[in-house]
């Protein structure tokens, strides 16, 4: 049934009344629940990665990481390191039995191979690369771009000058272009103006420093990965062949192939140490070490001689050979009970003190029959009676009056068991190896001690010297040196050269003369170059005390610095 107009009007009136009733009975606005706003969407994994990369590649982060690298290197210079002095690390463990294990857990005795140091090192490398490389690209584009156009108001620049000339505007601008190009500015001509710029070498030096630092880090990493370092002890008259089995300690890089060792050889002919003889606190200290050596690059190569000294390494086979330390190696001849020679050689002794080189060592004769023999000995290079008169001490580090104290043992020295032993220590004392009764004696060079009960004899033949050498192969040494030189040059350029911009505008004045305005902008403190340019543009005219030309009627020249 169709609704009449009256019914439609009635329905509308009813709907309006219901709406009014609902509004009147609704809760106050303050008590109504707030409409739930949609939560913002997260940036996602890609967004977080982008944010992390931006934070990592900032110069602030690079400086923090560089500080951490420097801070992490401090323990490496204070504490002994296994790669350089393992014996000093062992000594540190003996003196600090409670502290040393905790330091070792933090890899503080091998700082530069520690995982945490490698992590900081790699982060620093990535941070510098992500920071410097984009800057280098932008700098290259800026160097290729045209100089910026002249500002509208040159008078607002830090350096400004204004003068008039009889030349036309075109002639004034042409003279400005020629002058600025003669001063090695990059010049661009605009509408009634000339723009010039130079000094990009300063920013280039800054970038060169950071790129060189990046190359230095890379070279150090290459050296640690593909290089090696080994320590050897060579006695006078002995030859060392560069093979892995002849090293006392060998530390290769992670990616170094031990089959790639260069086949060179070294022979120590003579070692001489010079000591301070003048009275004073330095008396007895070593002043010079001289190791006279012969070496071959290859087994079939010519033999060459070299005087190896401290800080004067030998370059051979792509490696550097450094002289580290020295000591004494007494020569002994041991005969067994049958009179056969069971041992005859020089035995390196370790210094017990570094002042007068009182040293100790052991002699092992496993070939002696029917019982094996061993000896513990103490060497005094220059033996004199001690102050109490009951003992002996060394009065000088050089072997002027060498004396050896011998303590004899017999039994099983333990070499047949196959268990590795230290050449500086006797194993099985009191068990498999027992002391010979009345088996102690002081010996001078050339003297022989006949052991009791016919167990054999030992002869002190004399004293030789030994030296410890460090063989260091570092393929990143030369690139690191070049990078360091470039870094220094970059720093010098960044401090010596500053960015400069000059604009020249020439317009015709009301009196028919040409008004020339010159504006300058220098990064940092202004330089005298701007005043020289202004003077040259004026053509050498004499200027008054207010900076205006002598022939000008109005002081319209202004210079701000």
PDB file of C-alpha atoms in Angstrom, residues 237-511:
ATOM      1  CA  UNK A 237     128.059 -23.649  14.417  1.00  0.00           C
ATOM      2  CA  UNK A 238     124.512 -24.919  13.824  1.00  0.00           C
ATOM      3  CA  UNK A 239     122.389 -24.554  10.674  1.00  0.00           C
ATOM      4  CA  UNK A 240     118.659 -23.928  10.492  1.00  0.00           C
ATOM      5  CA  UNK A 241     116.640 -25.029   7.454  1.00  0.00           C
ATOM      6  CA  UNK A 242     113.276 -23.326   6.968  1.00  0.00           C
ATOM      7  CA  UNK A 243     110.998 -26.298   7.517  1.00  0.00           C
ATOM      8  CA  UNK A 244     108.148 -26.752   9.950  1.00  0.00           C
ATOM      9  CA  UNK A 245     109.897 -29.483  11.984  1.00  0.00           C
ATOM     10  CA  UNK A 246     112.866 -27.222  12.800  1.00  0.00           C
ATOM     11  CA  UNK A 247     110.864 -24.466  14.479  1.00  0.00           C
ATOM     12  CA  UNK A 248     110.696 -24.317  18.252  1.00  0.00           C
ATOM     13  CA  UNK A 249     107.431 -22.435  17.938  1.00  0.00           C
ATOM     14  CA  UNK A 250     105.413 -21.840  14.790  1.00  0.00           C
ATOM     15  CA  UNK A 251     102.261 -19.762  14.426  1.00  0.00           C
ATOM     16  CA  UNK A 252     100.802 -19.755  10.895  1.00  0.00           C
ATOM     17  CA  UNK A 253      98.010 -17.555   9.619  1.00  0.00           C
ATOM     18  CA  UNK A 254      94.580 -19.070   9.281  1.00  0.00           C
ATOM     19  CA  UNK A 255      94.925 -19.473   5.498  1.00  0.00           C
ATOM     20  CA  UNK A 256      98.670 -20.023   5.280  1.00  0.00           C
ATOM     21  CA  UNK A 257      99.813 -23.200   3.538  1.00  0.00           C
ATOM     22  CA  UNK A 258     102.813 -24.679   5.364  1.00  0.00           C
ATOM     23  CA  UNK A 259     103.921 -26.306   2.104  1.00  0.00           C
ATOM     24  CA  UNK A 260     104.698 -22.817   0.822  1.00  0.00           C
ATOM     25  CA  UNK A 261     107.648 -22.208   3.176  1.00  0.00           C
ATOM     26  CA  UNK A 262     110.595 -20.726   1.328  1.00  0.00           C
ATOM     27  CA  UNK A 263     113.557 -23.193   1.200  1.00  0.00           C
ATOM     28  CA  UNK A 264     116.193 -20.922   2.737  1.00  0.00           C
ATOM     29  CA  UNK A 265     118.788 -21.899   5.340  1.00  0.00           C
ATOM     30  CA  UNK A 266     120.761 -20.011   8.008  1.00  0.00           C
ATOM     31  CA  UNK A 267     124.067 -20.835   9.716  1.00  0.00           C
ATOM     32  CA  UNK A 268     125.217 -19.035  12.858  1.00  0.00           C
ATOM     33  CA  UNK A 269     129.004 -18.754  12.677  1.00  0.00           C
ATOM     34  CA  UNK A 270     129.632 -16.442  15.620  1.00  0.00           C
ATOM     35  CA  UNK A 271     127.693 -14.428  18.158  1.00  0.00           C
ATOM     36  CA  UNK A 272     129.189 -11.503  20.008  1.00  0.00           C
ATOM     37  CA  UNK A 273     127.625  -9.394  22.717  1.00  0.00           C
ATOM     38  CA  UNK A 274     129.070  -6.084  23.885  1.00  0.00           C
ATOM     39  CA  UNK A 275     128.453  -4.922  27.457  1.00  0.00           C
ATOM     40  CA  UNK A 276     128.763  -1.586  29.213  1.00  0.00           C
ATOM     41  CA  UNK A 277     132.069  -1.546  31.126  1.00  0.00           C
ATOM     42  CA  UNK A 278     131.871   1.902  32.706  1.00  0.00           C
ATOM     43  CA  UNK A 279     130.827   2.158  36.309  1.00  0.00           C
ATOM     44  CA  UNK A 280     127.291   3.223  37.013  1.00  0.00           C
ATOM     45  CA  UNK A 281     123.773   1.812  37.025  1.00  0.00           C
ATOM     46  CA  UNK A 282     124.136   0.569  33.417  1.00  0.00           C
ATOM     47  CA  UNK A 283     127.315  -1.392  34.039  1.00  0.00           C
ATOM     48  CA  UNK A 284     127.031  -4.895  32.634  1.00  0.00           C
ATOM     49  CA  UNK A 285     124.067  -4.156  30.377  1.00  0.00           C
ATOM     50  CA  UNK A 286     124.247  -5.276  26.766  1.00  0.00           C
ATOM     51  CA  UNK A 287     124.943  -2.444  24.324  1.00  0.00           C
ATOM     52  CA  UNK A 288     125.155  -4.433  21.086  1.00  0.00           C
ATOM     53  CA  UNK A 289     124.431  -7.892  19.692  1.00  0.00           C
ATOM     54  CA  UNK A 290     126.149  -9.079  16.525  1.00  0.00           C
ATOM     55  CA  UNK A 291     125.233 -12.438  14.986  1.00  0.00           C
ATOM     56  CA  UNK A 292     127.512 -13.284  12.062  1.00  0.00           C
ATOM     57  CA  UNK A 293     125.547 -15.525   9.748  1.00  0.00           C
ATOM     58  CA  UNK A 294     125.680 -17.271   6.399  1.00  0.00           C
ATOM     59  CA  UNK A 295     122.479 -17.912   4.447  1.00  0.00           C
ATOM     60  CA  UNK A 296     121.185 -19.350   1.199  1.00  0.00           C
ATOM     61  CA  UNK A 297     117.967 -18.356  -0.543  1.00  0.00           C
ATOM     62  CA  UNK A 298     117.664 -21.860  -2.052  1.00  0.00           C
ATOM     63  CA  UNK A 299     119.607 -25.086  -1.464  1.00  0.00           C
ATOM     64  CA  UNK A 300     121.485 -24.554  -4.737  1.00  0.00           C
ATOM     65  CA  UNK A 301     121.787 -20.792  -4.424  1.00  0.00           C
ATOM     66  CA  UNK A 302     124.965 -18.841  -3.627  1.00  0.00           C
ATOM     67  CA  UNK A 303     125.968 -18.487  -0.004  1.00  0.00           C
ATOM     68  CA  UNK A 304     125.914 -14.968   1.400  1.00  0.00           C
ATOM     69  CA  UNK A 305     127.026 -13.441   4.705  1.00  0.00           C
ATOM     70  CA  UNK A 306     125.152 -11.041   6.956  1.00  0.00           C
ATOM     71  CA  UNK A 307     125.668  -9.343  10.318  1.00  0.00           C
ATOM     72  CA  UNK A 308     122.337  -9.693  12.097  1.00  0.00           C
ATOM     73  CA  UNK A 309     121.712  -7.079  14.788  1.00  0.00           C
ATOM     74  CA  UNK A 310     118.813  -5.770  16.821  1.00  0.00           C
ATOM     75  CA  UNK A 311     116.477  -3.683  14.605  1.00  0.00           C
ATOM     76  CA  UNK A 312     118.509  -4.713  11.539  1.00  0.00           C
ATOM     77  CA  UNK A 313     116.647  -7.804  10.319  1.00  0.00           C
ATOM     78  CA  UNK A 314     117.693 -10.106   7.508  1.00  0.00           C
ATOM     79  CA  UNK A 315     115.393 -10.319   4.475  1.00  0.00           C
ATOM     80  CA  UNK A 316     115.426 -13.806   3.013  1.00  0.00           C
ATOM     81  CA  UNK A 317     112.829 -15.938   1.269  1.00  0.00           C
ATOM     82  CA  UNK A 318     110.147 -13.281   1.543  1.00  0.00           C
ATOM     83  CA  UNK A 319     110.508 -13.232   5.348  1.00  0.00           C
ATOM     84  CA  UNK A 320     112.215 -11.019   7.913  1.00  0.00           C
ATOM     85  CA  UNK A 321     114.582 -12.626  10.428  1.00  0.00           C
ATOM     86  CA  UNK A 322     114.893 -10.692  13.698  1.00  0.00           C
ATOM     87  CA  UNK A 323     117.372 -11.176  16.534  1.00  0.00           C
ATOM     88  CA  UNK A 324     115.562 -11.491  19.859  1.00  0.00           C
ATOM     89  CA  UNK A 325     117.783 -12.823  22.660  1.00  0.00           C
ATOM     90  CA  UNK A 326     120.887 -14.799  23.451  1.00  0.00           C
ATOM     91  CA  UNK A 327     122.348 -17.158  26.030  1.00  0.00           C
ATOM     92  CA  UNK A 328     124.994 -19.810  26.571  1.00  0.00           C
ATOM     93  CA  UNK A 329     125.260 -23.414  25.416  1.00  0.00           C
ATOM     94  CA  UNK A 330     127.988 -25.400  27.244  1.00  0.00           C
ATOM     95  CA  UNK A 331     129.532 -28.238  25.255  1.00  0.00           C
ATOM     96  CA  UNK A 332     129.653 -31.657  26.967  1.00  0.00           C
ATOM     97  CA  UNK A 333     130.977 -35.095  26.129  1.00  0.00           C
ATOM     98  CA  UNK A 334     129.335 -37.965  28.017  1.00  0.00           C
ATOM     99  CA  UNK A 335     130.836 -41.471  28.072  1.00  0.00           C
ATOM    100  CA  UNK A 336     129.009 -44.463  29.478  1.00  0.00           C
ATOM    101  CA  UNK A 337     130.371 -47.246  31.674  1.00  0.00           C
ATOM    102  CA  UNK A 338     131.833 -49.001  28.620  1.00  0.00           C
ATOM    103  CA  UNK A 339     133.789 -45.906  27.620  1.00  0.00           C
ATOM    104  CA  UNK A 340     131.680 -45.216  24.530  1.00  0.00           C
ATOM    105  CA  UNK A 341     130.567 -41.697  23.688  1.00  0.00           C
ATOM    106  CA  UNK A 342     126.867 -41.542  24.546  1.00  0.00           C
ATOM    107  CA  UNK A 343     126.453 -37.799  23.993  1.00  0.00           C
ATOM    108  CA  UNK A 344     128.575 -35.001  22.531  1.00  0.00           C
ATOM    109  CA  UNK A 345     127.052 -31.635  21.698  1.00  0.00           C
ATOM    110  CA  UNK A 346     126.305 -28.098  22.888  1.00  0.00           C
ATOM    111  CA  UNK A 347     123.315 -27.847  25.210  1.00  0.00           C
ATOM    112  CA  UNK A 348     121.381 -24.537  25.356  1.00  0.00           C
ATOM    113  CA  UNK A 349     120.987 -23.284  28.936  1.00  0.00           C
ATOM    114  CA  UNK A 350     118.272 -20.888  30.036  1.00  0.00           C
ATOM    115  CA  UNK A 351     119.266 -17.765  32.012  1.00  0.00           C
ATOM    116  CA  UNK A 352     118.206 -17.818  35.656  1.00  0.00           C
ATOM    117  CA  UNK A 353     118.769 -14.065  35.901  1.00  0.00           C
ATOM    118  CA  UNK A 354     119.284 -11.385  33.234  1.00  0.00           C
ATOM    119  CA  UNK A 355     122.068  -9.414  34.911  1.00  0.00           C
ATOM    120  CA  UNK A 356     125.064 -11.760  34.831  1.00  0.00           C
ATOM    121  CA  UNK A 357     123.443 -14.655  32.939  1.00  0.00           C
ATOM    122  CA  UNK A 358     123.702 -17.399  35.498  1.00  0.00           C
ATOM    123  CA  UNK A 359     122.085 -20.235  33.531  1.00  0.00           C
ATOM    124  CA  UNK A 360     120.766 -23.733  34.068  1.00  0.00           C
ATOM    125  CA  UNK A 361     120.137 -26.730  31.831  1.00  0.00           C
ATOM    126  CA  UNK A 362     120.041 -30.513  31.620  1.00  0.00           C
ATOM    127  CA  UNK A 363     122.033 -33.081  29.679  1.00  0.00           C
ATOM    128  CA  UNK A 364     120.375 -36.378  28.679  1.00  0.00           C
ATOM    129  CA  UNK A 365     122.284 -39.398  27.415  1.00  0.00           C
ATOM    130  CA  UNK A 366     119.689 -42.064  26.564  1.00  0.00           C
ATOM    131  CA  UNK A 367     122.269 -44.092  24.579  1.00  0.00           C
ATOM    132  CA  UNK A 368     124.466 -44.733  27.624  1.00  0.00           C
ATOM    133  CA  UNK A 369     124.896 -48.395  28.658  1.00  0.00           C
ATOM    134  CA  UNK A 370     124.108 -50.261  30.764  1.00  0.00           C
ATOM    135  CA  UNK A 371     122.196 -47.425  32.430  1.00  0.00           C
ATOM    136  CA  UNK A 372     121.063 -44.176  30.918  1.00  0.00           C
ATOM    137  CA  UNK A 373     122.673 -41.023  32.290  1.00  0.00           C
ATOM    138  CA  UNK A 374     121.378 -37.501  32.900  1.00  0.00           C
ATOM    139  CA  UNK A 375     122.832 -34.347  34.434  1.00  0.00           C
ATOM    140  CA  UNK A 376     121.508 -31.128  35.886  1.00  0.00           C
ATOM    141  CA  UNK A 377     123.981 -28.251  35.512  1.00  0.00           C
ATOM    142  CA  UNK A 378     124.327 -24.591  36.468  1.00  0.00           C
ATOM    143  CA  UNK A 379     126.674 -22.307  34.503  1.00  0.00           C
ATOM    144  CA  UNK A 380     128.343 -19.193  35.868  1.00  0.00           C
ATOM    145  CA  UNK A 381     129.838 -17.238  32.902  1.00  0.00           C
ATOM    146  CA  UNK A 382     132.316 -15.399  35.135  1.00  0.00           C
ATOM    147  CA  UNK A 383     132.489 -17.414  38.338  1.00  0.00           C
ATOM    148  CA  UNK A 384     133.627 -15.749  41.574  1.00  0.00           C
ATOM    149  CA  UNK A 385     133.082 -16.680  45.222  1.00  0.00           C
ATOM    150  CA  UNK A 386     129.881 -15.298  46.673  1.00  0.00           C
ATOM    151  CA  UNK A 387     129.995 -12.757  49.473  1.00  0.00           C
ATOM    152  CA  UNK A 388     129.262 -15.400  52.111  1.00  0.00           C
ATOM    153  CA  UNK A 389     132.152 -17.504  50.774  1.00  0.00           C
ATOM    154  CA  UNK A 390     130.135 -20.729  50.651  1.00  0.00           C
ATOM    155  CA  UNK A 391     128.684 -20.396  47.160  1.00  0.00           C
ATOM    156  CA  UNK A 392     129.537 -19.212  43.651  1.00  0.00           C
ATOM    157  CA  UNK A 393     128.046 -16.369  41.693  1.00  0.00           C
ATOM    158  CA  UNK A 394     128.632 -14.728  38.315  1.00  0.00           C
ATOM    159  CA  UNK A 395     130.268 -11.312  38.379  1.00  0.00           C
ATOM    160  CA  UNK A 396     129.939 -10.503  34.656  1.00  0.00           C
ATOM    161  CA  UNK A 397     127.598 -11.576  31.825  1.00  0.00           C
ATOM    162  CA  UNK A 398     130.437 -12.422  29.403  1.00  0.00           C
ATOM    163  CA  UNK A 399     132.106 -15.894  29.641  1.00  0.00           C
ATOM    164  CA  UNK A 400     135.410 -14.710  31.136  1.00  0.00           C
ATOM    165  CA  UNK A 401     135.762 -17.575  33.660  1.00  0.00           C
ATOM    166  CA  UNK A 402     133.031 -20.131  33.015  1.00  0.00           C
ATOM    167  CA  UNK A 403     132.393 -22.778  35.654  1.00  0.00           C
ATOM    168  CA  UNK A 404     129.738 -25.506  35.611  1.00  0.00           C
ATOM    169  CA  UNK A 405     128.183 -27.269  38.596  1.00  0.00           C
ATOM    170  CA  UNK A 406     127.185 -30.861  37.741  1.00  0.00           C
ATOM    171  CA  UNK A 407     124.614 -33.087  39.505  1.00  0.00           C
ATOM    172  CA  UNK A 408     124.575 -36.654  38.081  1.00  0.00           C
ATOM    173  CA  UNK A 409     121.640 -39.069  37.700  1.00  0.00           C
ATOM    174  CA  UNK A 410     121.243 -42.576  36.258  1.00  0.00           C
ATOM    175  CA  UNK A 411     118.304 -44.775  35.393  1.00  0.00           C
ATOM    176  CA  UNK A 412     115.593 -44.254  32.780  1.00  0.00           C
ATOM    177  CA  UNK A 413     115.338 -40.726  31.408  1.00  0.00           C
ATOM    178  CA  UNK A 414     111.924 -41.611  29.875  1.00  0.00           C
ATOM    179  CA  UNK A 415     112.662 -40.882  26.231  1.00  0.00           C
ATOM    180  CA  UNK A 416     111.883 -44.455  25.156  1.00  0.00           C
ATOM    181  CA  UNK A 417     108.268 -44.152  26.306  1.00  0.00           C
ATOM    182  CA  UNK A 418     107.396 -41.857  23.382  1.00  0.00           C
ATOM    183  CA  UNK A 419     105.958 -39.165  25.679  1.00  0.00           C
ATOM    184  CA  UNK A 420     107.135 -35.664  24.698  1.00  0.00           C
ATOM    185  CA  UNK A 421     109.548 -34.095  27.161  1.00  0.00           C
ATOM    186  CA  UNK A 422     111.031 -30.676  27.711  1.00  0.00           C
ATOM    187  CA  UNK A 423     114.702 -30.434  26.853  1.00  0.00           C
ATOM    188  CA  UNK A 424     115.133 -28.165  29.863  1.00  0.00           C
ATOM    189  CA  UNK A 425     113.690 -30.511  32.485  1.00  0.00           C
ATOM    190  CA  UNK A 426     114.455 -33.968  33.897  1.00  0.00           C
ATOM    191  CA  UNK A 427     111.468 -36.290  34.223  1.00  0.00           C
ATOM    192  CA  UNK A 428     111.082 -39.098  36.753  1.00  0.00           C
ATOM    193  CA  UNK A 429     113.412 -37.719  39.431  1.00  0.00           C
ATOM    194  CA  UNK A 430     113.361 -39.978  42.470  1.00  0.00           C
ATOM    195  CA  UNK A 431     111.471 -42.691  40.595  1.00  0.00           C
ATOM    196  CA  UNK A 432     112.912 -43.979  37.335  1.00  0.00           C
ATOM    197  CA  UNK A 433     115.841 -41.569  37.575  1.00  0.00           C
ATOM    198  CA  UNK A 434     117.946 -41.573  40.744  1.00  0.00           C
ATOM    199  CA  UNK A 435     120.820 -39.359  41.786  1.00  0.00           C
ATOM    200  CA  UNK A 436     124.339 -40.825  41.698  1.00  0.00           C
ATOM    201  CA  UNK A 437     125.887 -40.857  45.146  1.00  0.00           C
ATOM    202  CA  UNK A 438     128.727 -38.323  45.367  1.00  0.00           C
ATOM    203  CA  UNK A 439     127.831 -37.282  41.831  1.00  0.00           C
ATOM    204  CA  UNK A 440     128.302 -33.537  42.239  1.00  0.00           C
ATOM    205  CA  UNK A 441     131.281 -31.629  40.924  1.00  0.00           C
ATOM    206  CA  UNK A 442     132.447 -28.202  39.713  1.00  0.00           C
ATOM    207  CA  UNK A 443     134.030 -28.264  36.279  1.00  0.00           C
ATOM    208  CA  UNK A 444     136.098 -25.797  34.304  1.00  0.00           C
ATOM    209  CA  UNK A 445     136.531 -25.968  30.538  1.00  0.00           C
ATOM    210  CA  UNK A 446     138.552 -29.074  29.634  1.00  0.00           C
ATOM    211  CA  UNK A 447     137.953 -30.906  32.942  1.00  0.00           C
ATOM    212  CA  UNK A 448     136.378 -34.376  33.196  1.00  0.00           C
ATOM    213  CA  UNK A 449     134.336 -35.814  36.052  1.00  0.00           C
ATOM    214  CA  UNK A 450     134.537 -39.580  36.466  1.00  0.00           C
ATOM    215  CA  UNK A 451     131.260 -40.753  37.956  1.00  0.00           C
ATOM    216  CA  UNK A 452     131.439 -42.987  41.050  1.00  0.00           C
ATOM    217  CA  UNK A 453     131.019 -46.740  40.712  1.00  0.00           C
ATOM    218  CA  UNK A 454     132.285 -46.591  37.121  1.00  0.00           C
ATOM    219  CA  UNK A 455     128.945 -45.303  35.793  1.00  0.00           C
ATOM    220  CA  UNK A 456     130.685 -43.175  33.175  1.00  0.00           C
ATOM    221  CA  UNK A 457     132.097 -39.677  32.812  1.00  0.00           C
ATOM    222  CA  UNK A 458     131.239 -36.170  31.650  1.00  0.00           C
ATOM    223  CA  UNK A 459     133.636 -33.622  30.165  1.00  0.00           C
ATOM    224  CA  UNK A 460     133.059 -29.865  30.051  1.00  0.00           C
ATOM    225  CA  UNK A 461     134.532 -28.981  26.654  1.00  0.00           C
ATOM    226  CA  UNK A 462     133.759 -25.237  26.609  1.00  0.00           C
ATOM    227  CA  UNK A 463     131.022 -22.659  26.047  1.00  0.00           C
ATOM    228  CA  UNK A 464     129.224 -21.552  22.909  1.00  0.00           C
ATOM    229  CA  UNK A 465     126.538 -18.931  22.578  1.00  0.00           C
ATOM    230  CA  UNK A 466     123.055 -19.261  21.172  1.00  0.00           C
ATOM    231  CA  UNK A 467     120.573 -16.739  19.872  1.00  0.00           C
ATOM    232  CA  UNK A 468     116.821 -16.848  19.399  1.00  0.00           C
ATOM    233  CA  UNK A 469     115.560 -15.690  16.025  1.00  0.00           C
ATOM    234  CA  UNK A 470     112.073 -14.707  14.950  1.00  0.00           C
ATOM    235  CA  UNK A 471     111.156 -15.479  11.343  1.00  0.00           C
ATOM    236  CA  UNK A 472     108.249 -13.289  10.279  1.00  0.00           C
ATOM    237  CA  UNK A 473     106.527 -13.545   6.902  1.00  0.00           C
ATOM    238  CA  UNK A 474     103.931 -10.815   6.471  1.00  0.00           C
ATOM    239  CA  UNK A 475     102.586 -10.262   2.923  1.00  0.00           C
ATOM    240  CA  UNK A 476     100.710  -7.196   4.122  1.00  0.00           C
ATOM    241  CA  UNK A 477     103.813  -5.359   5.376  1.00  0.00           C
ATOM    242  CA  UNK A 478     104.544  -3.360   2.242  1.00  0.00           C
ATOM    243  CA  UNK A 479     100.882  -2.479   1.495  1.00  0.00           C
ATOM    244  CA  UNK A 480     100.530  -1.403   5.132  1.00  0.00           C
ATOM    245  CA  UNK A 481     103.604   0.845   4.804  1.00  0.00           C
ATOM    246  CA  UNK A 482     102.266   2.437   1.616  1.00  0.00           C
ATOM    247  CA  UNK A 483      98.860   2.949   3.240  1.00  0.00           C
ATOM    248  CA  UNK A 484     100.467   4.592   6.279  1.00  0.00           C
ATOM    249  CA  UNK A 485     102.442   7.003   4.051  1.00  0.00           C
ATOM    250  CA  UNK A 486      99.290   7.891   2.095  1.00  0.00           C
ATOM    251  CA  UNK A 487      97.412   8.463   5.343  1.00  0.00           C
ATOM    252  CA  UNK A 488     100.034  10.964   6.497  1.00  0.00           C
ATOM    253  CA  UNK A 489      99.951  12.749   3.142  1.00  0.00           C
ATOM    254  CA  UNK A 490      96.152  12.872   3.300  1.00  0.00           C
ATOM    255  CA  UNK A 491      96.194  14.440   6.763  1.00  0.00           C
ATOM    256  CA  UNK A 492      98.724  17.059   5.629  1.00  0.00           C
ATOM    257  CA  UNK A 493      96.626  17.932   2.567  1.00  0.00           C
ATOM    258  CA  UNK A 494      93.408  18.151   4.580  1.00  0.00           C
ATOM    259  CA  UNK A 495      94.994  20.659   6.973  1.00  0.00           C
ATOM    260  CA  UNK A 496      96.914  22.685   4.409  1.00  0.00           C
ATOM    261  CA  UNK A 497      94.269  23.124   1.689  1.00  0.00           C
ATOM    262  CA  UNK A 498      90.851  24.758   2.152  1.00  0.00           C
ATOM    263  CA  UNK A 499      87.901  25.091  -0.166  1.00  0.00           C
ATOM    264  CA  UNK A 500      87.591  28.583  -1.747  1.00  0.00           C
ATOM    265  CA  UNK A 501      84.885  30.079  -3.948  1.00  0.00           C
ATOM    266  CA  UNK A 502      84.972  33.421  -5.761  1.00  0.00           C
ATOM    267  CA  UNK A 503      82.214  35.145  -7.734  1.00  0.00           C
ATOM    268  CA  UNK A 504      82.591  38.202  -9.944  1.00  0.00           C
ATOM    269  CA  UNK A 505      79.660  40.192 -11.281  1.00  0.00           C
ATOM    270  CA  UNK A 506      79.987  43.163 -13.675  1.00  0.00           C
ATOM    271  CA  UNK A 507      77.129  45.488 -14.619  1.00  0.00           C
ATOM    272  CA  UNK A 508      76.928  48.902 -16.253  1.00  0.00           C
ATOM    273  CA  UNK A 509      76.494  51.762 -13.779  1.00  0.00           C
ATOM    274  CA  UNK A 510      74.358  54.898 -14.065  1.00  0.00           C
ATOM    275  CA  UNK A 511      77.361  57.059 -14.866  1.00  0.00           C
TER     276      UNK A 511
END
